[in-house]
mmCIF file with all atom_site columns, C-alpha atoms in Angstrom:
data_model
loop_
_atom_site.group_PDB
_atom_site.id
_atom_site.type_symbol
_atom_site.label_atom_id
_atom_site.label_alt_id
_atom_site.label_comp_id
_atom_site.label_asym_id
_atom_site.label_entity_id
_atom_site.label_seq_id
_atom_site.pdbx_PDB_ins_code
_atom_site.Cartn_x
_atom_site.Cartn_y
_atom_site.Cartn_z
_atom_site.occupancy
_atom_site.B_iso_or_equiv
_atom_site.pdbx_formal_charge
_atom_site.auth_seq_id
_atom_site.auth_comp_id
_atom_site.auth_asym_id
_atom_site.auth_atom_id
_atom_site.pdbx_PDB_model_num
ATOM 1   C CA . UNK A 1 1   ? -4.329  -15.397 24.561  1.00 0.00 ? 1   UNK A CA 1
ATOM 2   C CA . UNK A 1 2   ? -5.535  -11.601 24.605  1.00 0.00 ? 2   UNK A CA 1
ATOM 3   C CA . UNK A 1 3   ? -6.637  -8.920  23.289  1.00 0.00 ? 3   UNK A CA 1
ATOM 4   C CA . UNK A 1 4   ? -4.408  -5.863  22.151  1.00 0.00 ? 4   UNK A CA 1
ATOM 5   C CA . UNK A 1 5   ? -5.674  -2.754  21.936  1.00 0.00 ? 5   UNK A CA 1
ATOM 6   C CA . UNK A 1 6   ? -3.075  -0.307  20.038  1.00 0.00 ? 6   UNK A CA 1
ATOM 7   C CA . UNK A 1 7   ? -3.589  3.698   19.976  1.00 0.00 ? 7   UNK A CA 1
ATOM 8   C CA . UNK A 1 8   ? -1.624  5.938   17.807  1.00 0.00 ? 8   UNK A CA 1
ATOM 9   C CA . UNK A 1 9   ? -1.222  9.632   19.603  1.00 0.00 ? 9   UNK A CA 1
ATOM 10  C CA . UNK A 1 10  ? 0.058   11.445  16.916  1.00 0.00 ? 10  UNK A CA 1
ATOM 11  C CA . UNK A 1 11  ? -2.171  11.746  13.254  1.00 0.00 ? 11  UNK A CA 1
ATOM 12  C CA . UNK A 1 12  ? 0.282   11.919  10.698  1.00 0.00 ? 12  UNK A CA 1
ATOM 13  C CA . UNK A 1 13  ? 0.871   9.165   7.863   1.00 0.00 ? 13  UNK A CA 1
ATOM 14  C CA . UNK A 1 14  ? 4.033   8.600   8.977   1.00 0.00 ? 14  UNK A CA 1
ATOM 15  C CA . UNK A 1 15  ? 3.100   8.390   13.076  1.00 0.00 ? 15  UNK A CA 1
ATOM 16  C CA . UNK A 1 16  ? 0.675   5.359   11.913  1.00 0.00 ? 16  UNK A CA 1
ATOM 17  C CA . UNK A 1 17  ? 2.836   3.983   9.733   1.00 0.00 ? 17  UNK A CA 1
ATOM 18  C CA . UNK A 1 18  ? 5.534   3.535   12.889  1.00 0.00 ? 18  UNK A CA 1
ATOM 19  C CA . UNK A 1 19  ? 2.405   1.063   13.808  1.00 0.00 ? 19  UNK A CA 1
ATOM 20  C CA . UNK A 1 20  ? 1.487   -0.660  10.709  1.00 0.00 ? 20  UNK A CA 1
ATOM 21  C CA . UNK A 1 21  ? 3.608   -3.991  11.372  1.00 0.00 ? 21  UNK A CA 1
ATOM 22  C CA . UNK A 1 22  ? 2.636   -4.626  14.782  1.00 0.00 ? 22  UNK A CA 1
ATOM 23  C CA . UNK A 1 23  ? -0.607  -6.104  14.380  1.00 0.00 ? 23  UNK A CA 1
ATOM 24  C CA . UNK A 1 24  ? 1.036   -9.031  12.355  1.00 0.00 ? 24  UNK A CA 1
ATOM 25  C CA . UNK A 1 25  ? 3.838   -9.619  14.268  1.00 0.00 ? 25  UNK A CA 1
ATOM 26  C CA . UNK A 1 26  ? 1.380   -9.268  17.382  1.00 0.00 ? 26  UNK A CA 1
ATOM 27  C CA . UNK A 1 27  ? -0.840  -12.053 16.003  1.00 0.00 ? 27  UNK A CA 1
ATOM 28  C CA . UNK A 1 28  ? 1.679   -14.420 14.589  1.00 0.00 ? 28  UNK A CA 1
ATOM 29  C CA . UNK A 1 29  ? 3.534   -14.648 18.160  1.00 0.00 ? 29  UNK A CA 1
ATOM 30  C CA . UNK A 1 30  ? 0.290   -16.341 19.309  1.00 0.00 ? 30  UNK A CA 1
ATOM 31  C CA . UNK A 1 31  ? 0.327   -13.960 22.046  1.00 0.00 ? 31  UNK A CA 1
ATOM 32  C CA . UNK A 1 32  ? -2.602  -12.150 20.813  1.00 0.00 ? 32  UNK A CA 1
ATOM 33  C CA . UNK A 1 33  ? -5.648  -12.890 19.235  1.00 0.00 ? 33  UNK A CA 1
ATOM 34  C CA . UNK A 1 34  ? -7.554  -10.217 18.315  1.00 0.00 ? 34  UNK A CA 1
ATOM 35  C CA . UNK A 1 35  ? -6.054  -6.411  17.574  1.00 0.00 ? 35  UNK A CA 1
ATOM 36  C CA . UNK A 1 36  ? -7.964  -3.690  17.559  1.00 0.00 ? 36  UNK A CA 1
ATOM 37  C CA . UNK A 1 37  ? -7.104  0.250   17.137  1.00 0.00 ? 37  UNK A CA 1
ATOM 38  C CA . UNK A 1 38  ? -8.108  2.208   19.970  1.00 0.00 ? 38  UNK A CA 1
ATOM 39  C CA . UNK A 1 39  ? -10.802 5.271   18.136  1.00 0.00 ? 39  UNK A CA 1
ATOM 40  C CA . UNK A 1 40  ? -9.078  7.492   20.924  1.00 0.00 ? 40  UNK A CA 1
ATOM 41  C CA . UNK A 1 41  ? -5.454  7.542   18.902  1.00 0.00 ? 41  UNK A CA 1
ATOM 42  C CA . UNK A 1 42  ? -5.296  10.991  16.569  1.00 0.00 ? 42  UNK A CA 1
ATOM 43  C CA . UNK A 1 43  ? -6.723  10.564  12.956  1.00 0.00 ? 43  UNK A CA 1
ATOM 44  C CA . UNK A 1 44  ? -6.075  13.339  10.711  1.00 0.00 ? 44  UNK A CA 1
ATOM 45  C CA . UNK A 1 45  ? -7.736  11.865  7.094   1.00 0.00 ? 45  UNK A CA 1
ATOM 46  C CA . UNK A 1 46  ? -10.084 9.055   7.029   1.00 0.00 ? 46  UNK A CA 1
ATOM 47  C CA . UNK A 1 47  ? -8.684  7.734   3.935   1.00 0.00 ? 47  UNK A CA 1
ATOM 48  C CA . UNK A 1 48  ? -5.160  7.412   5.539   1.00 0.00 ? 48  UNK A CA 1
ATOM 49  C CA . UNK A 1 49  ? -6.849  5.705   8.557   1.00 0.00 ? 49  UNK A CA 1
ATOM 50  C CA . UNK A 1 50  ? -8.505  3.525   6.196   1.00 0.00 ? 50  UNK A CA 1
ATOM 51  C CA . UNK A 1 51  ? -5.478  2.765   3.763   1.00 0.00 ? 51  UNK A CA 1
ATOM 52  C CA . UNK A 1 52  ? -3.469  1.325   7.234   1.00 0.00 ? 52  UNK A CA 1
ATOM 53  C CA . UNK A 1 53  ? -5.628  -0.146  9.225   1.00 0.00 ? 53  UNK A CA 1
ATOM 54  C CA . UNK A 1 54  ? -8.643  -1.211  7.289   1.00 0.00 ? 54  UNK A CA 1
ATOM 55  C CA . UNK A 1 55  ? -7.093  -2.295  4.960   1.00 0.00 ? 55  UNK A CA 1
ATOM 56  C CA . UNK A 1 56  ? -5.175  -4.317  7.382   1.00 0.00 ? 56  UNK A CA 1
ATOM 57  C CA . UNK A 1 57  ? -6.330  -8.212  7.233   1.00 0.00 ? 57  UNK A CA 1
ATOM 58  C CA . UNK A 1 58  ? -4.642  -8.276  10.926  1.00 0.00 ? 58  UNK A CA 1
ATOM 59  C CA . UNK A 1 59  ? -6.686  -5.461  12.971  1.00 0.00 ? 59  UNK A CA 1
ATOM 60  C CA . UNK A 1 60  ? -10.075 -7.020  13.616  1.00 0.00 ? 60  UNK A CA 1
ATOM 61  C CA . UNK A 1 61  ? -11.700 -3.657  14.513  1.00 0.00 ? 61  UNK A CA 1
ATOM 62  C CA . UNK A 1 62  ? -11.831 -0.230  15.783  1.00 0.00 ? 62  UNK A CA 1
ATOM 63  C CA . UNK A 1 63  ? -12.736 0.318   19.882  1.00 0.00 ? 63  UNK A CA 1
ATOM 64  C CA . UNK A 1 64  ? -13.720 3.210   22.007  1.00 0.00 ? 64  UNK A CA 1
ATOM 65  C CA . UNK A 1 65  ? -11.470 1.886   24.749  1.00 0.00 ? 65  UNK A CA 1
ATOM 66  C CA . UNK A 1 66  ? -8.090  3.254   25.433  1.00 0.00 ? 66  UNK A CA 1
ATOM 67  C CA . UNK A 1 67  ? -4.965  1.963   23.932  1.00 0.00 ? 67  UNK A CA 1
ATOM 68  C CA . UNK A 1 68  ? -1.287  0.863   24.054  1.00 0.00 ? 68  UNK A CA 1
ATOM 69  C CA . UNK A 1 69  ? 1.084   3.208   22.856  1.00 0.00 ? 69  UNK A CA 1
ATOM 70  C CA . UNK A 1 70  ? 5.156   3.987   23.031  1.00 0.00 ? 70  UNK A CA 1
ATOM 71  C CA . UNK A 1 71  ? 6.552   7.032   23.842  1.00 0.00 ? 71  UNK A CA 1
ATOM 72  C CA . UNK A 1 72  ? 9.951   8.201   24.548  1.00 0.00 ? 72  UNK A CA 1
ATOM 73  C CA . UNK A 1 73  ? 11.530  5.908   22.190  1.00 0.00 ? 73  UNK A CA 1
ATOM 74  C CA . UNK A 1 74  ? 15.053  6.013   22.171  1.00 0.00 ? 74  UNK A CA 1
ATOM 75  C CA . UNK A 1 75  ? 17.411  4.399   19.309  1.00 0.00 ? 75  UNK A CA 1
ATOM 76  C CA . UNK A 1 76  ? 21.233  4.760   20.001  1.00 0.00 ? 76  UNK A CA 1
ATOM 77  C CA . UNK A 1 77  ? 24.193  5.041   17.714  1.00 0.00 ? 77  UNK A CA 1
ATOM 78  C CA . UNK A 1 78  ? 25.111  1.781   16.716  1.00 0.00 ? 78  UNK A CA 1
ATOM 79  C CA . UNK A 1 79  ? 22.524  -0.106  17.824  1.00 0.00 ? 79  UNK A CA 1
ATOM 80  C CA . UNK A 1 80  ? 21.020  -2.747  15.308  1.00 0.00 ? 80  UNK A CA 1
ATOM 81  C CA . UNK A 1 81  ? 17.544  -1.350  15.325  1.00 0.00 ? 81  UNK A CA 1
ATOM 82  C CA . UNK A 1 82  ? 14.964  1.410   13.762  1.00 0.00 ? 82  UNK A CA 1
ATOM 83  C CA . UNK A 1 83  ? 11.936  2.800   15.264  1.00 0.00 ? 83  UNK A CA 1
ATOM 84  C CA . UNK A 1 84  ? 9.540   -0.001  14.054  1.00 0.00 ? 84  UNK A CA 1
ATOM 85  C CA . UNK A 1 85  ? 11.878  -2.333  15.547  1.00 0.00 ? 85  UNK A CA 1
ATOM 86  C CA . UNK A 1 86  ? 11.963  -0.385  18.932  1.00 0.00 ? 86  UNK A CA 1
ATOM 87  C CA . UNK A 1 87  ? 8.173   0.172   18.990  1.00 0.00 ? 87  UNK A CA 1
ATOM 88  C CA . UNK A 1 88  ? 7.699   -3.863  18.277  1.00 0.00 ? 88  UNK A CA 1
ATOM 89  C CA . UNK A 1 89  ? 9.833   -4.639  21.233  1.00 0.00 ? 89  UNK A CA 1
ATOM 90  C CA . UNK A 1 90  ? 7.957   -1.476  23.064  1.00 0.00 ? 90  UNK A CA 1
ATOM 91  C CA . UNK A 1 91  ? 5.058   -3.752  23.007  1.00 0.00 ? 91  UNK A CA 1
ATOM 92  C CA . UNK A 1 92  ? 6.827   -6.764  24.127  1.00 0.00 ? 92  UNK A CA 1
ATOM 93  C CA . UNK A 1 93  ? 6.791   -8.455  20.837  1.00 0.00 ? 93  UNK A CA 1
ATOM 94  C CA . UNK A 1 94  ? 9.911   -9.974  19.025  1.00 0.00 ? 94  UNK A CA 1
ATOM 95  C CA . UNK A 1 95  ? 9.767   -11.651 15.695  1.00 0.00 ? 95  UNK A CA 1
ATOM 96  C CA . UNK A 1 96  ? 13.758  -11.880 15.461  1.00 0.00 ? 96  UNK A CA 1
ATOM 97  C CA . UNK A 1 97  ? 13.772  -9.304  13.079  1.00 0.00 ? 97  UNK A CA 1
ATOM 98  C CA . UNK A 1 98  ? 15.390  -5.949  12.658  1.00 0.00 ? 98  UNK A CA 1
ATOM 99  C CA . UNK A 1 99  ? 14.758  -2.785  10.384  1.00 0.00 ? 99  UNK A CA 1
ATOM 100 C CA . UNK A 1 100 ? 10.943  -3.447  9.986   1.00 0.00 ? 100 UNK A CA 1
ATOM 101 C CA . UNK A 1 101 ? 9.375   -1.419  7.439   1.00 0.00 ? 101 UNK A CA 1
ATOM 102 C CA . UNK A 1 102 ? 5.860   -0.061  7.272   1.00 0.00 ? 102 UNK A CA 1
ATOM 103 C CA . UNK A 1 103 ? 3.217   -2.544  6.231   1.00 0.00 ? 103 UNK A CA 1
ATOM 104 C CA . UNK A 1 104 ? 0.665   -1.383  3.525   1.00 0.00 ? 104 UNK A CA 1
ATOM 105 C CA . UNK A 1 105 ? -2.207  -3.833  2.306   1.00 0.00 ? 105 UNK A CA 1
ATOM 106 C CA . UNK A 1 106 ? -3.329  -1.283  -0.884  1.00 0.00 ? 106 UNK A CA 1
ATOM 107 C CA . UNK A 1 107 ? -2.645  -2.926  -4.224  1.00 0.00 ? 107 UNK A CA 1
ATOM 108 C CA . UNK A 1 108 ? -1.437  -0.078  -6.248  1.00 0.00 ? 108 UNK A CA 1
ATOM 109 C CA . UNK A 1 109 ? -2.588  0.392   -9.682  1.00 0.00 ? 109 UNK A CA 1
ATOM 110 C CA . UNK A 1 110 ? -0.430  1.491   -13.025 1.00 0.00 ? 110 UNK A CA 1
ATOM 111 C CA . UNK A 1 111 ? -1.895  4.414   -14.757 1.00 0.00 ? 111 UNK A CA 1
ATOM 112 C CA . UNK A 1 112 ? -0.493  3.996   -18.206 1.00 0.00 ? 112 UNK A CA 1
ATOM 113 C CA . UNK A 1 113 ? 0.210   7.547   -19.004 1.00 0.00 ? 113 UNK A CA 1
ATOM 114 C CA . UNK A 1 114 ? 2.544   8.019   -16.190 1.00 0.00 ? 114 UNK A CA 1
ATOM 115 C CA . UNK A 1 115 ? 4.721   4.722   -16.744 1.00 0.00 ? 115 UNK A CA 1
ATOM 116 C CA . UNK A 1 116 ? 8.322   5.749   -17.153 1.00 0.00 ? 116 UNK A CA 1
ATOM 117 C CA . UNK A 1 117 ? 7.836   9.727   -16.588 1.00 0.00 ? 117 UNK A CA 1
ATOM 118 C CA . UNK A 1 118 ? 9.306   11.897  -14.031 1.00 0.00 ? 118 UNK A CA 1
ATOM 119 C CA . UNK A 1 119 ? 7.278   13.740  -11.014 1.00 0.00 ? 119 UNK A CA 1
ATOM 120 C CA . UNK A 1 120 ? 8.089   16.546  -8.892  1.00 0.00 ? 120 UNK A CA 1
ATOM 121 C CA . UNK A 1 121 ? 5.851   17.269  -5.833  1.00 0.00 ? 121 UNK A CA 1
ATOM 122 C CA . UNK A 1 122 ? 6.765   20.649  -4.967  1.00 0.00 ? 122 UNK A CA 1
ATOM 123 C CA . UNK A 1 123 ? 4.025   20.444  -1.304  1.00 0.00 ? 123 UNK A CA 1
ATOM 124 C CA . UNK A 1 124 ? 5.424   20.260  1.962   1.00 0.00 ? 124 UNK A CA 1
ATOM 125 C CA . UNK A 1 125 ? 4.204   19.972  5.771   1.00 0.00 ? 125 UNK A CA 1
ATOM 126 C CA . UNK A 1 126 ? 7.768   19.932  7.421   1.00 0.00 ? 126 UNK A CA 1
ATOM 127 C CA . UNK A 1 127 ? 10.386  22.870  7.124   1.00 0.00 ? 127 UNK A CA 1
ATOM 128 C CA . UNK A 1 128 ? 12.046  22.118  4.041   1.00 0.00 ? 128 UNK A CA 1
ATOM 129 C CA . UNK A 1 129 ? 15.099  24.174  4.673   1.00 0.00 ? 129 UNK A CA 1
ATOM 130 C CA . UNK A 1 130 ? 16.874  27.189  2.797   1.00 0.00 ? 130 UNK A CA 1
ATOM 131 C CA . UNK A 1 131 ? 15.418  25.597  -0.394  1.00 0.00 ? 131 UNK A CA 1
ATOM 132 C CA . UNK A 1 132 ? 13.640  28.075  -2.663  1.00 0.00 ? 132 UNK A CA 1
ATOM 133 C CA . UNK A 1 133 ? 12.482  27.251  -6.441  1.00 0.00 ? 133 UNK A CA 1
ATOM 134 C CA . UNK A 1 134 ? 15.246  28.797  -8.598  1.00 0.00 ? 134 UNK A CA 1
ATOM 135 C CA . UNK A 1 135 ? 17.198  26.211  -6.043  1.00 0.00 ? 135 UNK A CA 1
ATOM 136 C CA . UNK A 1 136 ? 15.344  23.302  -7.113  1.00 0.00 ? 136 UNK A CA 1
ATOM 137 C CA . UNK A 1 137 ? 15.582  24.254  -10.412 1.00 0.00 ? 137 UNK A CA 1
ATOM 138 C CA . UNK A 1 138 ? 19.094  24.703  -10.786 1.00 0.00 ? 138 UNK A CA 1
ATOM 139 C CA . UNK A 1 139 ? 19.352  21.017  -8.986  1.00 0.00 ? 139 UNK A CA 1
ATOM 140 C CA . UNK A 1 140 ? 17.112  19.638  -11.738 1.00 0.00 ? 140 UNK A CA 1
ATOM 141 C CA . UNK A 1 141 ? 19.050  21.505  -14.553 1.00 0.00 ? 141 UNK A CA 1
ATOM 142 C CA . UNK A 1 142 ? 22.511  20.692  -13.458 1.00 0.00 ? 142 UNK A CA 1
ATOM 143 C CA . UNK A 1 143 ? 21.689  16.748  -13.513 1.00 0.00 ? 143 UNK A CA 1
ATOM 144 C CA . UNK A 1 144 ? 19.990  16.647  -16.146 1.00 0.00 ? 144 UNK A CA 1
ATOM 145 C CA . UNK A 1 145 ? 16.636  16.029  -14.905 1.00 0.00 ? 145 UNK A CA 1
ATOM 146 C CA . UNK A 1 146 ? 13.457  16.275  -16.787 1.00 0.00 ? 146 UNK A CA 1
ATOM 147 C CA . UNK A 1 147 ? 10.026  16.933  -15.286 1.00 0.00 ? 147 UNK A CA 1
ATOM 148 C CA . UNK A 1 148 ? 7.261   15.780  -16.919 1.00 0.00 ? 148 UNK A CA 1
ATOM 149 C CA . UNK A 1 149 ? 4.718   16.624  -14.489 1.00 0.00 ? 149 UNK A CA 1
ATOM 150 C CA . UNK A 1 150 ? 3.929   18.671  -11.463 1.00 0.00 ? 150 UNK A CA 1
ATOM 151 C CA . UNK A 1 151 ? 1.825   17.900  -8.611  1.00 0.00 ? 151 UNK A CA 1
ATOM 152 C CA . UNK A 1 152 ? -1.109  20.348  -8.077  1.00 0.00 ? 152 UNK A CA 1
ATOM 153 C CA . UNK A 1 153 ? -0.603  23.225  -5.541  1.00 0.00 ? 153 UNK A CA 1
ATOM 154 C CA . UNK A 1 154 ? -1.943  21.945  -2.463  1.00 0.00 ? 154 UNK A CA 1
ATOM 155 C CA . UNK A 1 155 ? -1.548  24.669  0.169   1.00 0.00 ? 155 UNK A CA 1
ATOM 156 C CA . UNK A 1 156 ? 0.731   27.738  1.350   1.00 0.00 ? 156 UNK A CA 1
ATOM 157 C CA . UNK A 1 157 ? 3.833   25.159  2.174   1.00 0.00 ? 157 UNK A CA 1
ATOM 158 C CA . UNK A 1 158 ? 5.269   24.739  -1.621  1.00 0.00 ? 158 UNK A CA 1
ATOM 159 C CA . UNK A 1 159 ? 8.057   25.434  -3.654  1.00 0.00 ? 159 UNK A CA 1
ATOM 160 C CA . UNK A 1 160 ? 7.017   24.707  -7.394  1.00 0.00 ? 160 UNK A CA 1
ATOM 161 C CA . UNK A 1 161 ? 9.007   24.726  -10.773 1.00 0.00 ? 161 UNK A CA 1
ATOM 162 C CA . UNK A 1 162 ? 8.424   26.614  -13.788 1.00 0.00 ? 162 UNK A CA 1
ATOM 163 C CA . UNK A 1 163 ? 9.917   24.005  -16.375 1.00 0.00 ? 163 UNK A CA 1
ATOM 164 C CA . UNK A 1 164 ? 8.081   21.094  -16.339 1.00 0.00 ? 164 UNK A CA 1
ATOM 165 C CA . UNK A 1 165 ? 5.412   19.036  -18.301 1.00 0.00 ? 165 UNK A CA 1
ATOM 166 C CA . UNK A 1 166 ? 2.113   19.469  -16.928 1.00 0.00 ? 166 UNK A CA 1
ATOM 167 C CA . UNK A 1 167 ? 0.412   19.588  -13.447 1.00 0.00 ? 167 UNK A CA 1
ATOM 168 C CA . UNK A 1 168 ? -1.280  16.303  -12.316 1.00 0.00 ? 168 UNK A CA 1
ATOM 169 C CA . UNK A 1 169 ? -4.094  16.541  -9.947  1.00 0.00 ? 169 UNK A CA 1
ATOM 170 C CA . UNK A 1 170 ? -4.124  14.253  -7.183  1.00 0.00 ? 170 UNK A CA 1
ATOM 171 C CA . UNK A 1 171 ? -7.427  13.642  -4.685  1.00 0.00 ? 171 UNK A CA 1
ATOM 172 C CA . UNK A 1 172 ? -7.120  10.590  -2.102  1.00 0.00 ? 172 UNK A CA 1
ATOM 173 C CA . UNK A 1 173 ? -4.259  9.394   -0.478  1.00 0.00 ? 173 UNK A CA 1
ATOM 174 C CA . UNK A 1 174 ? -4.962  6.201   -2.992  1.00 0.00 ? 174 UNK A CA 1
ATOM 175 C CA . UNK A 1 175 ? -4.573  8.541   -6.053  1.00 0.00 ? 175 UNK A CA 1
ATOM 176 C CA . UNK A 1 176 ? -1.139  9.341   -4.838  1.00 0.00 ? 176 UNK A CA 1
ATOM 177 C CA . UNK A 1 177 ? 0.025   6.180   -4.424  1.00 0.00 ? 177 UNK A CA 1
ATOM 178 C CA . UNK A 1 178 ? -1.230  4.881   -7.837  1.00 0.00 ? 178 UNK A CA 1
ATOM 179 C CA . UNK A 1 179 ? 0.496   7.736   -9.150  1.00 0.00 ? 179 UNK A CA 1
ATOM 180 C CA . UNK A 1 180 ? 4.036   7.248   -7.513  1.00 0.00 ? 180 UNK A CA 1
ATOM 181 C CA . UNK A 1 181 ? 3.677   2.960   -8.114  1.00 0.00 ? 181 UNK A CA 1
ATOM 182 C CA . UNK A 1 182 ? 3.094   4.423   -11.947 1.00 0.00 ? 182 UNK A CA 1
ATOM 183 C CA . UNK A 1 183 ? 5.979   7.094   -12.490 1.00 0.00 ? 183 UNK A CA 1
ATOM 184 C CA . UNK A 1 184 ? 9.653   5.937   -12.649 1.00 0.00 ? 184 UNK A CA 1
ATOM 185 C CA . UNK A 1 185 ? 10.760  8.901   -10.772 1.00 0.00 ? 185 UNK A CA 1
ATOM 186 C CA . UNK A 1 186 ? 9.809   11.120  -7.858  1.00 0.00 ? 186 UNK A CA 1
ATOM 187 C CA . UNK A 1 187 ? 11.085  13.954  -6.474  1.00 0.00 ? 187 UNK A CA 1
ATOM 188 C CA . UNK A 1 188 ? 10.278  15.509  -3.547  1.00 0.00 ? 188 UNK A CA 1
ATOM 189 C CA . UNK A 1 189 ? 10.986  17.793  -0.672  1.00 0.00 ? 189 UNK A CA 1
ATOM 190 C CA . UNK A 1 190 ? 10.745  17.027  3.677   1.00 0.00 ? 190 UNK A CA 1
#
């Protein structure tokens, strides 16, 4: 058995996330017996890296040694697979499995006040398109959609509403998840 040593080369949420099941299926194959992430892969937040890995009862560590990574991954049209599925087999693993999803070891928590209300999360990193407020507004108007709260202004990328409940403040990436486990609906943009 060895050791594998995995390094993420790209710092967003999601770019980790693309990672999060490996060390499980890495470990249960037999092939591997300890996993470690490599410190040299991109971390953006230290509550993110945290919240993935751990958090992860299957990563036994953090090294300063290089890692394992897969680039150029390809998925064509048809084909029976996603990314998590093409970056498992990347690494030479196969559980039998297809359309993996990301693997998160955080047990949410229900904030009472929030059960059964609606959220909109007007932030954005990606380009969200020709999409502008009165837009959004119009969307939420048309079907009948009620927002009780709004997430905080976070930086320049936003497009808020006007008619909606109240803002909600939201610190940690572990604040935001307790907050989406709590609310029965979400909206958001890219």
């Amino acid at each position: 058995m060895e050791q594998l040593i995995i390094k993420i080369k790209h710092g967003g949420l999601g770019d980790h996330l693309f990672y999060s099941h490996i060390p499980r299926i890495a470990k249960e194959s037999g092939k591997y017996y300890k996993i470690f992430i490599s410190n040299k892969s991109d971390f953006r937040k230290e509550d993110q890296k945290e919240l993935i890995w751990k958090l992860n009862p299957y990563v036994d560590g953090f090294t300063d040694l290089d890692g394992k990574s897969i680039d150029n991954i390809e998925i064509k049209e048809g084909e029976n697979a996603n990314l998590l599925d093409k970056i498992m087999l990347g690494f030479e693993l196969d559980d039998g499995k297809r359309f993996h999803e990301p693997e998160l070891y955080y047990k949410p928590k229900i904030i009472k006040e929030l059960v059964g209300k609606t959220l909109y999360d007007p932030n954005y990193l990606s380009n969200a398109g020709f999409v502008n407020g009165p837009k959004v507004q119009k969307y939420f108007k048309k079907n009948k959609i009620k927002i009780d709260y709004q997430l905080a202004i976070r930086g320049k990328h936003v497009i808020p509403v006007f008619d909606f409940g109240e803002f909600i403040k939201c610190g940690p990436i572990y604040d935001f998840i307790d907050i989406i486990y709590s609310v029965k609906n979400l909206y958001c943009l890219v």
